[in-house]
Tab-separated table of C-alpha atoms and ligand atoms in Angstrom:
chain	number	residue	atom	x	y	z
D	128	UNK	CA	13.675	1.441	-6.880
D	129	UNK	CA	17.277	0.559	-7.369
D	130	UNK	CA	18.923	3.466	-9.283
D	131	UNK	CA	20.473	3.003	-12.937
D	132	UNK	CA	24.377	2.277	-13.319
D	133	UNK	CA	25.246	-1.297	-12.602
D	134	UNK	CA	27.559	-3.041	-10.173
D	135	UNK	CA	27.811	0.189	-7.302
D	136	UNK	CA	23.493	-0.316	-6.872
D	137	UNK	CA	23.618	-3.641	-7.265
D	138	UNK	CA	25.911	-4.030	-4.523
D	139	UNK	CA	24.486	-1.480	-2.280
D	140	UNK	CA	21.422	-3.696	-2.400
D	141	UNK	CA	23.054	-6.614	-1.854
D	142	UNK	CA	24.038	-5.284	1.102
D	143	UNK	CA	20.609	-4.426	1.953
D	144	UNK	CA	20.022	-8.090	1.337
D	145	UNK	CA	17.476	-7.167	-1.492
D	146	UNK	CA	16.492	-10.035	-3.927
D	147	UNK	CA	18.670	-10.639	-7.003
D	148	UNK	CA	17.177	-8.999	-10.019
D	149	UNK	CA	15.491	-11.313	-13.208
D	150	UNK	CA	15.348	-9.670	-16.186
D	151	UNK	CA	12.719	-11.232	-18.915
D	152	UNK	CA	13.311	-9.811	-22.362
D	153	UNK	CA	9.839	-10.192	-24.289
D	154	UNK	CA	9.982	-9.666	-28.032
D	155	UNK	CA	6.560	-9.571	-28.075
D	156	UNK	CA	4.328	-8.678	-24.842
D	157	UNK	CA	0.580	-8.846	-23.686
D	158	UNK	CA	0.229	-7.469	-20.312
D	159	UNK	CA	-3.542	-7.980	-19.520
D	160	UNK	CA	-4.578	-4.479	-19.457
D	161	UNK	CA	-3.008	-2.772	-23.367
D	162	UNK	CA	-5.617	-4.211	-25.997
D	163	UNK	CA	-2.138	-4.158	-28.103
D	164	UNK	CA	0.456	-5.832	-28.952
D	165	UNK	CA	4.360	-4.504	-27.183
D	166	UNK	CA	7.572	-5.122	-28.625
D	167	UNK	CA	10.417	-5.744	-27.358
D	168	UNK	CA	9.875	-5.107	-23.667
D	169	UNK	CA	11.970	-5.227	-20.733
D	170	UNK	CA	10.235	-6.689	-17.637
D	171	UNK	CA	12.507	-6.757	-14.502
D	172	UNK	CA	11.768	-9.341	-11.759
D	173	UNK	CA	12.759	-8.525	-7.564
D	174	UNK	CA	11.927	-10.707	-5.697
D	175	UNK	CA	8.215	-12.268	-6.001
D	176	UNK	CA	7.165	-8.831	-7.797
D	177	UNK	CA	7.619	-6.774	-10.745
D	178	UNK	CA	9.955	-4.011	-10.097
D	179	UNK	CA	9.551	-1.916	-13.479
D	180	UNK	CA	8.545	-2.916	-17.463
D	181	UNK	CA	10.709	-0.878	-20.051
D	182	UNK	CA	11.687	-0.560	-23.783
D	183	UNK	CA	14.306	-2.234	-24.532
D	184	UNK	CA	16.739	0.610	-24.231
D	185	UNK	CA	16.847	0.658	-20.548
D	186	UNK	CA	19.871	-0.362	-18.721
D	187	UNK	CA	19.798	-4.125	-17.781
D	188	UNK	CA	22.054	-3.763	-14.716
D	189	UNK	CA	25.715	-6.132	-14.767
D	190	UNK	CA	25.005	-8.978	-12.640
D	191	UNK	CA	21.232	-9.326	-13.506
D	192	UNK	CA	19.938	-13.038	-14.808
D	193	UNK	CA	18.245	-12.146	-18.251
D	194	UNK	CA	15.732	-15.032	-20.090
D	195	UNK	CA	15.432	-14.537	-22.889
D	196	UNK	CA	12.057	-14.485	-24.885
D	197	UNK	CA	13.213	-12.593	-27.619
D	198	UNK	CA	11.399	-14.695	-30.047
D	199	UNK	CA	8.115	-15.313	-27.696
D	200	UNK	CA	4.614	-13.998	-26.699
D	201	UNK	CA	4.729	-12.876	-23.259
D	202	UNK	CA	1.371	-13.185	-21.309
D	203	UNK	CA	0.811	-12.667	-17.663
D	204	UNK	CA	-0.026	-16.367	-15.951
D	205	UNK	CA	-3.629	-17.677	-16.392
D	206	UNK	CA	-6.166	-17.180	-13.762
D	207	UNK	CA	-8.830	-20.403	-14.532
D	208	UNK	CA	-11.820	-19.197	-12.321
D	209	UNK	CA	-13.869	-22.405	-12.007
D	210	UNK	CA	-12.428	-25.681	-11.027
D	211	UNK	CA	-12.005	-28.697	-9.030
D	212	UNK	CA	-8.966	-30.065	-7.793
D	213	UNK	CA	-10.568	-32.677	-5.964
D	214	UNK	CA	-12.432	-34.349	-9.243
D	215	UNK	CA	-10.878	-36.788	-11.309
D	216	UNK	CA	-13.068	-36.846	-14.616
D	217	UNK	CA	-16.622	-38.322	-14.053
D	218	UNK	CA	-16.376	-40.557	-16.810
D	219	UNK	CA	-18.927	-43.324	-16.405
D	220	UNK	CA	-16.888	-46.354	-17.989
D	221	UNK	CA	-15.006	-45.384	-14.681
D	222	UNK	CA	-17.713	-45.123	-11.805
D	223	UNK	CA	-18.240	-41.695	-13.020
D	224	UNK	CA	-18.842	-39.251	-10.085
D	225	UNK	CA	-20.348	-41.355	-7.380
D	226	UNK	CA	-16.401	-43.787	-7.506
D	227	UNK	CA	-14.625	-40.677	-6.962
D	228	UNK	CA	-16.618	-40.866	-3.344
D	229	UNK	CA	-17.210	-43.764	-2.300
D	230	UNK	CA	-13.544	-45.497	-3.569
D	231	UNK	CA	-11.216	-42.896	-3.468
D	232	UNK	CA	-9.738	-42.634	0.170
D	233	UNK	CA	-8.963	-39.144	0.767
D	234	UNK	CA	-4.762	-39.395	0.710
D	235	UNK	CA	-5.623	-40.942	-2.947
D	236	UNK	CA	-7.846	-37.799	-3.510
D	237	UNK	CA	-5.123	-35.080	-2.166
D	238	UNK	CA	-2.607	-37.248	-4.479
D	239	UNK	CA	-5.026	-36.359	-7.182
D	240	UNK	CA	-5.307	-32.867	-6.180
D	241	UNK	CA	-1.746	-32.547	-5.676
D	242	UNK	CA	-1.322	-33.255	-9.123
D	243	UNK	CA	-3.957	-31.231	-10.434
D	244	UNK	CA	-1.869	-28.484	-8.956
D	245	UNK	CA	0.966	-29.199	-11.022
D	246	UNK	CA	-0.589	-29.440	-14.622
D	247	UNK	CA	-2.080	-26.126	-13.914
D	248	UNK	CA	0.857	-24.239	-13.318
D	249	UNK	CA	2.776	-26.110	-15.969
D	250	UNK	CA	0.025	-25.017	-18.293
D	251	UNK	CA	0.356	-21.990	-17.249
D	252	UNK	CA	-2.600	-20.898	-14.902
D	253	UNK	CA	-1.309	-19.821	-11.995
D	254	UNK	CA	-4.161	-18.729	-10.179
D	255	UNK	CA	-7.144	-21.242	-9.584
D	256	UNK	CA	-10.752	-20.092	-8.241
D	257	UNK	CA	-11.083	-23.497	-7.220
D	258	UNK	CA	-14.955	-24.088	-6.650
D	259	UNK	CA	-15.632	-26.737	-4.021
D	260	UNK	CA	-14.090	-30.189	-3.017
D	261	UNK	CA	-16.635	-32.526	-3.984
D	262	UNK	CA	-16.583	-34.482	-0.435
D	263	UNK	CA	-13.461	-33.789	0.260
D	264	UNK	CA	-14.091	-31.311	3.011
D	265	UNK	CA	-11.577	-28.610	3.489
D	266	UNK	CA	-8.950	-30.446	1.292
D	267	UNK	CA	-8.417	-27.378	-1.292
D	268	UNK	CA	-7.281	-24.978	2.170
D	269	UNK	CA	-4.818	-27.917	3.279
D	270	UNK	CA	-3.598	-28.279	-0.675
D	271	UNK	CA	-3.161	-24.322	-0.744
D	272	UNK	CA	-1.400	-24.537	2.454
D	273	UNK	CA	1.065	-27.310	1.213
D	274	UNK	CA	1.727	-25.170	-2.081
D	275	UNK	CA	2.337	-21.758	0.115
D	276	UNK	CA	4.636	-23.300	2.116
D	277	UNK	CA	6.679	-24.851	-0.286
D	278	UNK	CA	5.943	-28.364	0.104
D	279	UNK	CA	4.220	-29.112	-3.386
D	280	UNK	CA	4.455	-26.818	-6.500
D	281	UNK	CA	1.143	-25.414	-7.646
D	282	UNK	CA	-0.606	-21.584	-8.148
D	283	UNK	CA	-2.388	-19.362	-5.788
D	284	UNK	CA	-5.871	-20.867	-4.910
D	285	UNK	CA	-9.075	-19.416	-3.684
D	286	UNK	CA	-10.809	-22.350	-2.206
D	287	UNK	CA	-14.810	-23.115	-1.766
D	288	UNK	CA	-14.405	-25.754	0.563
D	289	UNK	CA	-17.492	-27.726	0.828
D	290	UNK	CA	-20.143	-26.234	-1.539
D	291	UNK	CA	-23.830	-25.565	-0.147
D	292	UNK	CA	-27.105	-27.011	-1.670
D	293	UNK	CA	-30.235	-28.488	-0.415
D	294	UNK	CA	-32.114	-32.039	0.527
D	295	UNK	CA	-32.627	-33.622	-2.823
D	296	UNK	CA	-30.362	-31.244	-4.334
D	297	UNK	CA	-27.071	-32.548	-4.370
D	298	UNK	CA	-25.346	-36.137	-5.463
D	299	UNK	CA	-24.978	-38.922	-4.318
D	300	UNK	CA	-28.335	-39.988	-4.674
D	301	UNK	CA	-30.493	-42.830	-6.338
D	302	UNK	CA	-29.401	-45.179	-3.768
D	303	UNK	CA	-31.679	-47.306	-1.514
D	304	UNK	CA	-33.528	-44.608	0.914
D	305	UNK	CA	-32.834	-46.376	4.127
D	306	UNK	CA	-29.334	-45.744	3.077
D	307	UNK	CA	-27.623	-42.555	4.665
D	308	UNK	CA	-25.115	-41.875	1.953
D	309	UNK	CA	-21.858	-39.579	1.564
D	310	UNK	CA	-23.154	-35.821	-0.319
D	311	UNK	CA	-20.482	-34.177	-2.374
D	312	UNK	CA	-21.759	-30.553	-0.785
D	313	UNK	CA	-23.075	-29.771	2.522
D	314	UNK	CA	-26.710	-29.669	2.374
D	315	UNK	CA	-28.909	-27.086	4.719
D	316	UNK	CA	-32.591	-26.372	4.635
D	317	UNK	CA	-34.150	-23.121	6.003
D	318	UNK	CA	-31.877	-19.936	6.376
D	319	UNK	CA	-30.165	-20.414	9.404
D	320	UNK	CA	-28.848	-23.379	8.246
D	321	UNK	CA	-27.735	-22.191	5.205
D	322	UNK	CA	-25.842	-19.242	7.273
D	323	UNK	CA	-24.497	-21.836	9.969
D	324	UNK	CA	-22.622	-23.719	6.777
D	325	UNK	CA	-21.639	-20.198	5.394
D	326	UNK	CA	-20.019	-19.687	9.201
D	327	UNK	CA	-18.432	-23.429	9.159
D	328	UNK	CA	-17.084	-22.688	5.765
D	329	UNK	CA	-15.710	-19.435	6.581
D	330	UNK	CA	-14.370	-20.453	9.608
D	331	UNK	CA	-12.344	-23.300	8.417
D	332	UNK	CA	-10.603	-21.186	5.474
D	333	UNK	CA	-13.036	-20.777	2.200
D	334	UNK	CA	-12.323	-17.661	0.303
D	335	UNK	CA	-15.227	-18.314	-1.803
D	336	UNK	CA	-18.883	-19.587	-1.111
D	337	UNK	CA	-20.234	-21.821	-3.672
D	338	UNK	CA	-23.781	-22.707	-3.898
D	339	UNK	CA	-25.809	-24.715	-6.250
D	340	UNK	CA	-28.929	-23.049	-7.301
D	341	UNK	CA	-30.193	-25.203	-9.495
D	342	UNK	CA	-29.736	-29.329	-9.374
D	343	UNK	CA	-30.926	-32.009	-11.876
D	344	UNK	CA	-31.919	-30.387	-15.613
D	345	UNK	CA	-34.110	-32.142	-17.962
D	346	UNK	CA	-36.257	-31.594	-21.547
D	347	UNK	CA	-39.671	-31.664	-20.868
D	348	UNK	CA	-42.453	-32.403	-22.960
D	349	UNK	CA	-42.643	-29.286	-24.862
D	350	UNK	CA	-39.389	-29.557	-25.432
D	351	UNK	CA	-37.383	-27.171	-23.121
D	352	UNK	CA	-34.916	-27.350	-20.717
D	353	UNK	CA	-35.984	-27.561	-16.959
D	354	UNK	CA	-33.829	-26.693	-14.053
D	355	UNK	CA	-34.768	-28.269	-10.388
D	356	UNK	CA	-34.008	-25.260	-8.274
D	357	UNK	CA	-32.720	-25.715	-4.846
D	358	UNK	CA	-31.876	-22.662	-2.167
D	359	UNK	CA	-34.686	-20.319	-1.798
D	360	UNK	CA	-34.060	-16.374	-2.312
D	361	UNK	CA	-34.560	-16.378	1.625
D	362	UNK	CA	-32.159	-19.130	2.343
D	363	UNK	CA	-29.581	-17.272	-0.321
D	364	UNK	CA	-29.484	-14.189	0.860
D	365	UNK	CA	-28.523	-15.870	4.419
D	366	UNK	CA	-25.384	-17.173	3.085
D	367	UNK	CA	-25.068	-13.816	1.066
D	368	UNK	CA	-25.313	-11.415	3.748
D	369	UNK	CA	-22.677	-13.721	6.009
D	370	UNK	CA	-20.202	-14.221	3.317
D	371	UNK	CA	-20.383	-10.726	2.474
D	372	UNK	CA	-20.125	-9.361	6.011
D	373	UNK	CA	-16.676	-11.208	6.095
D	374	UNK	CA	-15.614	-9.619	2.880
D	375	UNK	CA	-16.096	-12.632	0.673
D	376	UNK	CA	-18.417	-13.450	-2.424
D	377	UNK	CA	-20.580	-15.957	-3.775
D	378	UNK	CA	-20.375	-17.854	-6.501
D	379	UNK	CA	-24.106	-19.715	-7.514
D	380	UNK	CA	-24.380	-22.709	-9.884
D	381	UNK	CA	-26.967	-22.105	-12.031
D	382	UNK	CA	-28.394	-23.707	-15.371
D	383	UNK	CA	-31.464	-21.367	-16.035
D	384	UNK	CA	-35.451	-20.937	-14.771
D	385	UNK	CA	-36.275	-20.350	-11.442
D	386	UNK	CA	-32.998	-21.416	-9.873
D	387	UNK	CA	-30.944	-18.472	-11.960
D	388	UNK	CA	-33.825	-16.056	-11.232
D	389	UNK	CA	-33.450	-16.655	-7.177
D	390	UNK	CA	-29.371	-16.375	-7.567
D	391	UNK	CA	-29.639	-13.343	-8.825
D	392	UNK	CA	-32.835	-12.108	-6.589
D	393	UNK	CA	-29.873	-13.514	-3.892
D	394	UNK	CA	-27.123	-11.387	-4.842
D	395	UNK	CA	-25.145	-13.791	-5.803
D	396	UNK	CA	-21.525	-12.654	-7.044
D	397	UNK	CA	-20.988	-14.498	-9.751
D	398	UNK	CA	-23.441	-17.147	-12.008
D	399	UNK	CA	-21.480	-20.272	-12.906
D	400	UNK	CA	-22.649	-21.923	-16.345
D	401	UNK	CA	-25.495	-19.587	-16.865
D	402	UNK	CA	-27.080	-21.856	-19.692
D	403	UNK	CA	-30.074	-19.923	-20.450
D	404	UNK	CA	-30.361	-16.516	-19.435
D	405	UNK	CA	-33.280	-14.360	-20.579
D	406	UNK	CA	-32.420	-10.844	-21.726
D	407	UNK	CA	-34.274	-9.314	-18.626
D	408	UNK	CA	-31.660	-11.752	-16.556
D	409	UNK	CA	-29.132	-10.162	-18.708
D	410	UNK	CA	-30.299	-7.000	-17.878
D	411	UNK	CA	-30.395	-7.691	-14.339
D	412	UNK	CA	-26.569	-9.224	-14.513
D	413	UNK	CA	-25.772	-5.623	-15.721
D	414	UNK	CA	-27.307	-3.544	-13.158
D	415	UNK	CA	-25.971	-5.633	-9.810
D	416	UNK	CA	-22.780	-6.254	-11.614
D	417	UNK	CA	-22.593	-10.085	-11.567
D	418	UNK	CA	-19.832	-11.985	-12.795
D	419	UNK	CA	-20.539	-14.610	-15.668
D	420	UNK	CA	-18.457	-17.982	-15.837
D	421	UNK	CA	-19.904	-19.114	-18.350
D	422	UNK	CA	-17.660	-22.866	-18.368
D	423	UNK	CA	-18.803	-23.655	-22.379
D	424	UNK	CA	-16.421	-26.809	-22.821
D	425	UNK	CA	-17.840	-29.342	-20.331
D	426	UNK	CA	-21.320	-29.328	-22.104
D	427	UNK	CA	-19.637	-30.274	-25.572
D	428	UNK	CA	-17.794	-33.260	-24.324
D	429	UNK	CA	-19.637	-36.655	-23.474
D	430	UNK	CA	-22.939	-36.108	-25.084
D	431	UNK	CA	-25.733	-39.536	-24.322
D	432	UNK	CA	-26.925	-40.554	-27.832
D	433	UNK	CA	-29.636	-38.427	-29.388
D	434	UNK	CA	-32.550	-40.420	-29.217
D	435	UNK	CA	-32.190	-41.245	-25.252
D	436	UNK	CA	-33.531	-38.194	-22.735
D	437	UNK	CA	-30.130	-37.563	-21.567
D	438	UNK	CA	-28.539	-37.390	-25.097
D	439	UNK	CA	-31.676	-34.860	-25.742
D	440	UNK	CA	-30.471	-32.894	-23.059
D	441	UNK	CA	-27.230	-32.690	-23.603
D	442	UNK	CA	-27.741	-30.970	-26.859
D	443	UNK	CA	-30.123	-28.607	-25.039
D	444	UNK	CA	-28.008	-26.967	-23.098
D	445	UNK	CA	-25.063	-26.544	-25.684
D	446	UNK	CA	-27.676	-25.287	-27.843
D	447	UNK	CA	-28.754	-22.797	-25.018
D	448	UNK	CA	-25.668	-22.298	-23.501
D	449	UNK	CA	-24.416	-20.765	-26.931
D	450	UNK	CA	-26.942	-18.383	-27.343
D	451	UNK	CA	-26.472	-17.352	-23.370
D	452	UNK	CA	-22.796	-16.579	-23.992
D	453	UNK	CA	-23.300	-14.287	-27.500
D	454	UNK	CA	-26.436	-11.843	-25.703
D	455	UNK	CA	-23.500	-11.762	-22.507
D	456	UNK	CA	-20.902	-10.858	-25.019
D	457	UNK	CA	-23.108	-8.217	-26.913
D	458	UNK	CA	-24.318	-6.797	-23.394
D	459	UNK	CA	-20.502	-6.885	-22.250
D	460	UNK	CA	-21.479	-8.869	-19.466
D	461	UNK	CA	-18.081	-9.189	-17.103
D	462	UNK	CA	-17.215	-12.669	-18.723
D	463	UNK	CA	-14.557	-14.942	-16.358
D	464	UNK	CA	-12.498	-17.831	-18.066
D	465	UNK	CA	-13.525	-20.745	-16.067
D	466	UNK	CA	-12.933	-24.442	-17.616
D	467	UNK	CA	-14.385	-26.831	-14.557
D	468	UNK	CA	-11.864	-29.211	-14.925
D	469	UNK	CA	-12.023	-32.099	-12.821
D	470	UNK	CA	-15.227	-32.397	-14.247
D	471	UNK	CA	-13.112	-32.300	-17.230
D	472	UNK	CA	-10.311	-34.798	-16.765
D	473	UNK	CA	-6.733	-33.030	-15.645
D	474	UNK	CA	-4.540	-34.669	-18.097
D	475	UNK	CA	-6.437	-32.756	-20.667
D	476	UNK	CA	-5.470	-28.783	-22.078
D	477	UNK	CA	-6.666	-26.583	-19.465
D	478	UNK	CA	-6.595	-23.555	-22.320
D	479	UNK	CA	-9.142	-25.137	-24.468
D	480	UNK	CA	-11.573	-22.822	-23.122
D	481	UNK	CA	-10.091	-20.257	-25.662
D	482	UNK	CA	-10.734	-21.935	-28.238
D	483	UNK	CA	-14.132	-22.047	-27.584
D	484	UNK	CA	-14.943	-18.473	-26.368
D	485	UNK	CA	-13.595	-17.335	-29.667
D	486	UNK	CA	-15.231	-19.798	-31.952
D	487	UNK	CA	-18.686	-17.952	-30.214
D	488	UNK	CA	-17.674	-14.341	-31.132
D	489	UNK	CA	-15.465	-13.463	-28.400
D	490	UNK	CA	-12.384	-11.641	-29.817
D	491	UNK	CA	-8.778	-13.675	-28.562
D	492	UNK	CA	-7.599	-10.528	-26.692
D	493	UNK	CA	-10.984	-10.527	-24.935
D	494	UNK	CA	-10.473	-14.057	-23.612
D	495	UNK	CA	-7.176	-13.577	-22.726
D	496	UNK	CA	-8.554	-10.924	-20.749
D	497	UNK	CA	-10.748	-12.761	-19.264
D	498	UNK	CA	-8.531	-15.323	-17.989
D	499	UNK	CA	-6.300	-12.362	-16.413
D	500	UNK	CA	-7.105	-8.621	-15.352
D	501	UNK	CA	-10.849	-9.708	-15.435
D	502	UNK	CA	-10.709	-12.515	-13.181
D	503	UNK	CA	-8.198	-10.875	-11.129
D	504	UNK	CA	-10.671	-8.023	-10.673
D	505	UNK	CA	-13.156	-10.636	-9.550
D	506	UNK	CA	-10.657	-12.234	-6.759
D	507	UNK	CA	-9.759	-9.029	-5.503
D	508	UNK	CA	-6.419	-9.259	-6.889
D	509	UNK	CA	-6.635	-6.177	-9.502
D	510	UNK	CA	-2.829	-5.156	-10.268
D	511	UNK	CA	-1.444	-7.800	-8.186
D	512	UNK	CA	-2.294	-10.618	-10.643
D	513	UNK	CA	-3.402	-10.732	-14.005
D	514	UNK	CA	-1.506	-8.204	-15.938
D	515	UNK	CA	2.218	-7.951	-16.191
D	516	UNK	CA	3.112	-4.407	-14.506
D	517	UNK	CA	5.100	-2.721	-11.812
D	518	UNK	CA	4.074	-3.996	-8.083
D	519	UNK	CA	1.874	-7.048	-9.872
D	520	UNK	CA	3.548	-10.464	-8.332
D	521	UNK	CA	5.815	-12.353	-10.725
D	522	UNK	CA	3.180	-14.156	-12.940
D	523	UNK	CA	4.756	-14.555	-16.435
D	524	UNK	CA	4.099	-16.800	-19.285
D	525	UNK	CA	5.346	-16.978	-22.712
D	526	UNK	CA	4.417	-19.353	-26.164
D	527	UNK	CA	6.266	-19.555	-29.198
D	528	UNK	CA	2.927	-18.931	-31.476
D	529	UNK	CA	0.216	-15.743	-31.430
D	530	UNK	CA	-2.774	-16.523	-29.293
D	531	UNK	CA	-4.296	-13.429	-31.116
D	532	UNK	CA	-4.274	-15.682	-34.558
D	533	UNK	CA	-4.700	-18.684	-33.142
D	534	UNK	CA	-6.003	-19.010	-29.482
D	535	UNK	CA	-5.013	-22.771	-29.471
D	536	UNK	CA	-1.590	-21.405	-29.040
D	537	UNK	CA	-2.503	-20.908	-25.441
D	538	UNK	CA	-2.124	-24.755	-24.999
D	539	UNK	CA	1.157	-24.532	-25.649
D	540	UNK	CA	2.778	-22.586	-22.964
D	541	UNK	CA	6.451	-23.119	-22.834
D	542	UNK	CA	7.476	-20.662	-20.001
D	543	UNK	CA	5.760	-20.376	-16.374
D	544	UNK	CA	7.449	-18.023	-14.085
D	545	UNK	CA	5.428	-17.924	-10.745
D	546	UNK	CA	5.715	-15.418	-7.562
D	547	UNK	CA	9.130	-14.769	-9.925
D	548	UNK	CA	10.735	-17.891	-9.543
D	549	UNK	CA	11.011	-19.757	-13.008
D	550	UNK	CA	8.989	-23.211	-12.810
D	551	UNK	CA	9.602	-24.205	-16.371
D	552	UNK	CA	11.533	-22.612	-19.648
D	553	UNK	CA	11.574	-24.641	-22.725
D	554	UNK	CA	13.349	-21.647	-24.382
D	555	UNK	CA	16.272	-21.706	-22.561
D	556	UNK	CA	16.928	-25.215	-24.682
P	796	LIG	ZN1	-17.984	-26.956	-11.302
């Protein structure tokens, strides 16, 4: 820690070829962890980390860069722990998902990507649990490898590579049998498949596993929702014991029924979408610790018209999916902000996921929460991302409005500073 008094430190670590000190005064600061409100703090920047945060009577040291955010909310950067990079919307007017495949080359797809990249950290999200290419192989470790090296902008990712499901499990599909089409995961059958794909993933960079656990959902006649399931428990806890052994978790797809049951009878890590989960699933959840992404604003968007079997189960699982989310929130379930956009097109707010946590009962500092120390927790990175504190990396955001009175507010991020360099400030116009 560079001692107080100005010019005679800062030269003695200049000498010492330390970084050049940032200091970010934040009238008004949330740092991921406080369930309050600061004022008027003091964060100062070395380097790609956060040296010390202070009242704003500390000494700002001559020759320091100050930004001011006097008259801003300061957050720590956005962690968004479901997405795809590699998806481009699926709308159908546009060849939905099966175009994205079969007429996309892949240097159009890592364009794509590439700027997927960019409108997250310009929104503010600076970490992405991005959960599986979609066909595009290993595209989200070369796209992370571009962005630490400098080459593109973008935030930290933890990539899924390829996904894992089973035969019949997994698009495309509906083609003409004899035809041996292009899948959008890598499909095994029997367990030592599943923990061969589990090796090739690891192998070849995924810091995530991500398996589908359930497939194709329907209404049936008495009127609920049915879930296809896919891995068995056997062939789960393969990939669960292997991804585990090198330190890494899994992260299972599932809508409800027998496919959620045998995720969690897995061990699964986390439970993506979770659309109807009974309150002994709940209870289960609570007692292995399982992560819930729940993903609410995909199944709001796009409904098929009422009367037509997809349009009825559309409104299914929003209907389910709500009630899911409120017994999670009530059982303080560890809830993860997760949007899964690219399913969502990337020109649209990544942050209306707020919006739609709290509109179900989940308090704004709650989400916020969830989009920062929580889902840093889950990636491993506790203090290092997620909350704005000494030793955390550099991840600071700031808006003009409150998220706590409005959570829309966090669509309109005008400040991203990232591993402490500043990649936009619309406050410093
Ligand atoms: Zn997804």
């Amino acid at each position: 820690m560079v001692a107080m008094g100005g010019s005679v430190s800062l030269a003695q670590s200049g000498a010492q070829g330390a970084a050049a000190l940032t200091v970010i005064r934040a009238g008004a600061l949330i740092d991921g962890l406080t369930e309050s409100v600061q004022k008027n703090r003091l964060i100062f920047v070395r380097g790609e980390r956060i040296e010390k945060v202070a009242d704003s009577a500390a000494t700002i040291p001559a020759g320091a860069k100050v930004i001011d955010l006097s008259n801003a909310m300061v957050l720590p950067g956005l962690i968004d722990a479901h997405t795809h990079i590699f998806l481009w919307g699926e709308d159908p007017a546009k060849g939905g998902y099966d175009a994205n495949i079969l007429k996309a080359g892949i240097a159009l797809r890592a364009a794509r990507a590439t700027y997927a990249a960019k409108r997250a950290l310009e929104q503010g999200f600076v970490a992405l649990r991005d959960l599986e290419t979609e066909g595009a192989g290993y595209g989200d470790i070369e796209i992370k490898q571009a962005i630490e090296e400098g080459t593109i902008p973008g935030p930290r990712i933890f990539g899924a590579t390829r996904a894992i499901s089973t035969t019949g499990g997994y698009n495309l599909e509906d083609y003409a049998p004899e035809l041996e089409m292009p899948k959008g995961a890598q499909l095994v059958d029997g367990p030592v498949e599943a923990r061969k794909a589990a090796r090739q993933q690891l192998e070849h960079g995924a810091d995530w596993i991500k398996v589908y656990m359930t497939h194709r959902s329907w209404v049936n006649k008495q009127g609920n929702l049915v879930s296809q399931p896919t891995l068995t428990v056997e062939e789960l806890k393969a990939i669960v014991d292997e991804a585990h052994g090198w330190q890494k978790k899994v992260a299972c797809h599932a809508y409800n029924g027998i496919g959620l049951q045998r995720a969690l009878d897995g061990g699964c890590d986390s439970i993506e979408h979770g659309l109807e989960i009974t309150d002994a699933q709940i209870a289960q959840m609570q007692r292995q610790g399982t992560w819930y992404c729940p993903t609410l604003s995909p199944y709001y968007n796009d409904w098929a018209p009422a009367d037509t079997p997809a349009g009825k189960r559309d409104r299914a699982r929003a209907a389910l999916h709500e009630i899911s989310f409120k017994k999670a929130l009530r059982a303080h379930l560890k809830i993860v902000y997760g949007t899964d956009m690219g399913g969502i097109p990337w020109t649209e707010p990544i942050a209306q996921e707020f919006k739609r946590m709290v509109s179900l009962g989940m308090t704004p500092m709650d989400a916020i929460e969830s989009a920062t120390s929580r889902a840093a927790e889950m990636l491993d990175m506790k203090g290092e991302i997620g909350v704005i504190a000494t030793g955390a990396y550099a991840e600071v955001i700031a808006m003009a409005g409150d998220p706590l009175k409005d959570a829309g507010e966090l669509e309109h991020v005008r400040f991203v500073m990232h591993n402490g360099a500043i990649f936009k400030n619309e406050f410093a116009k």
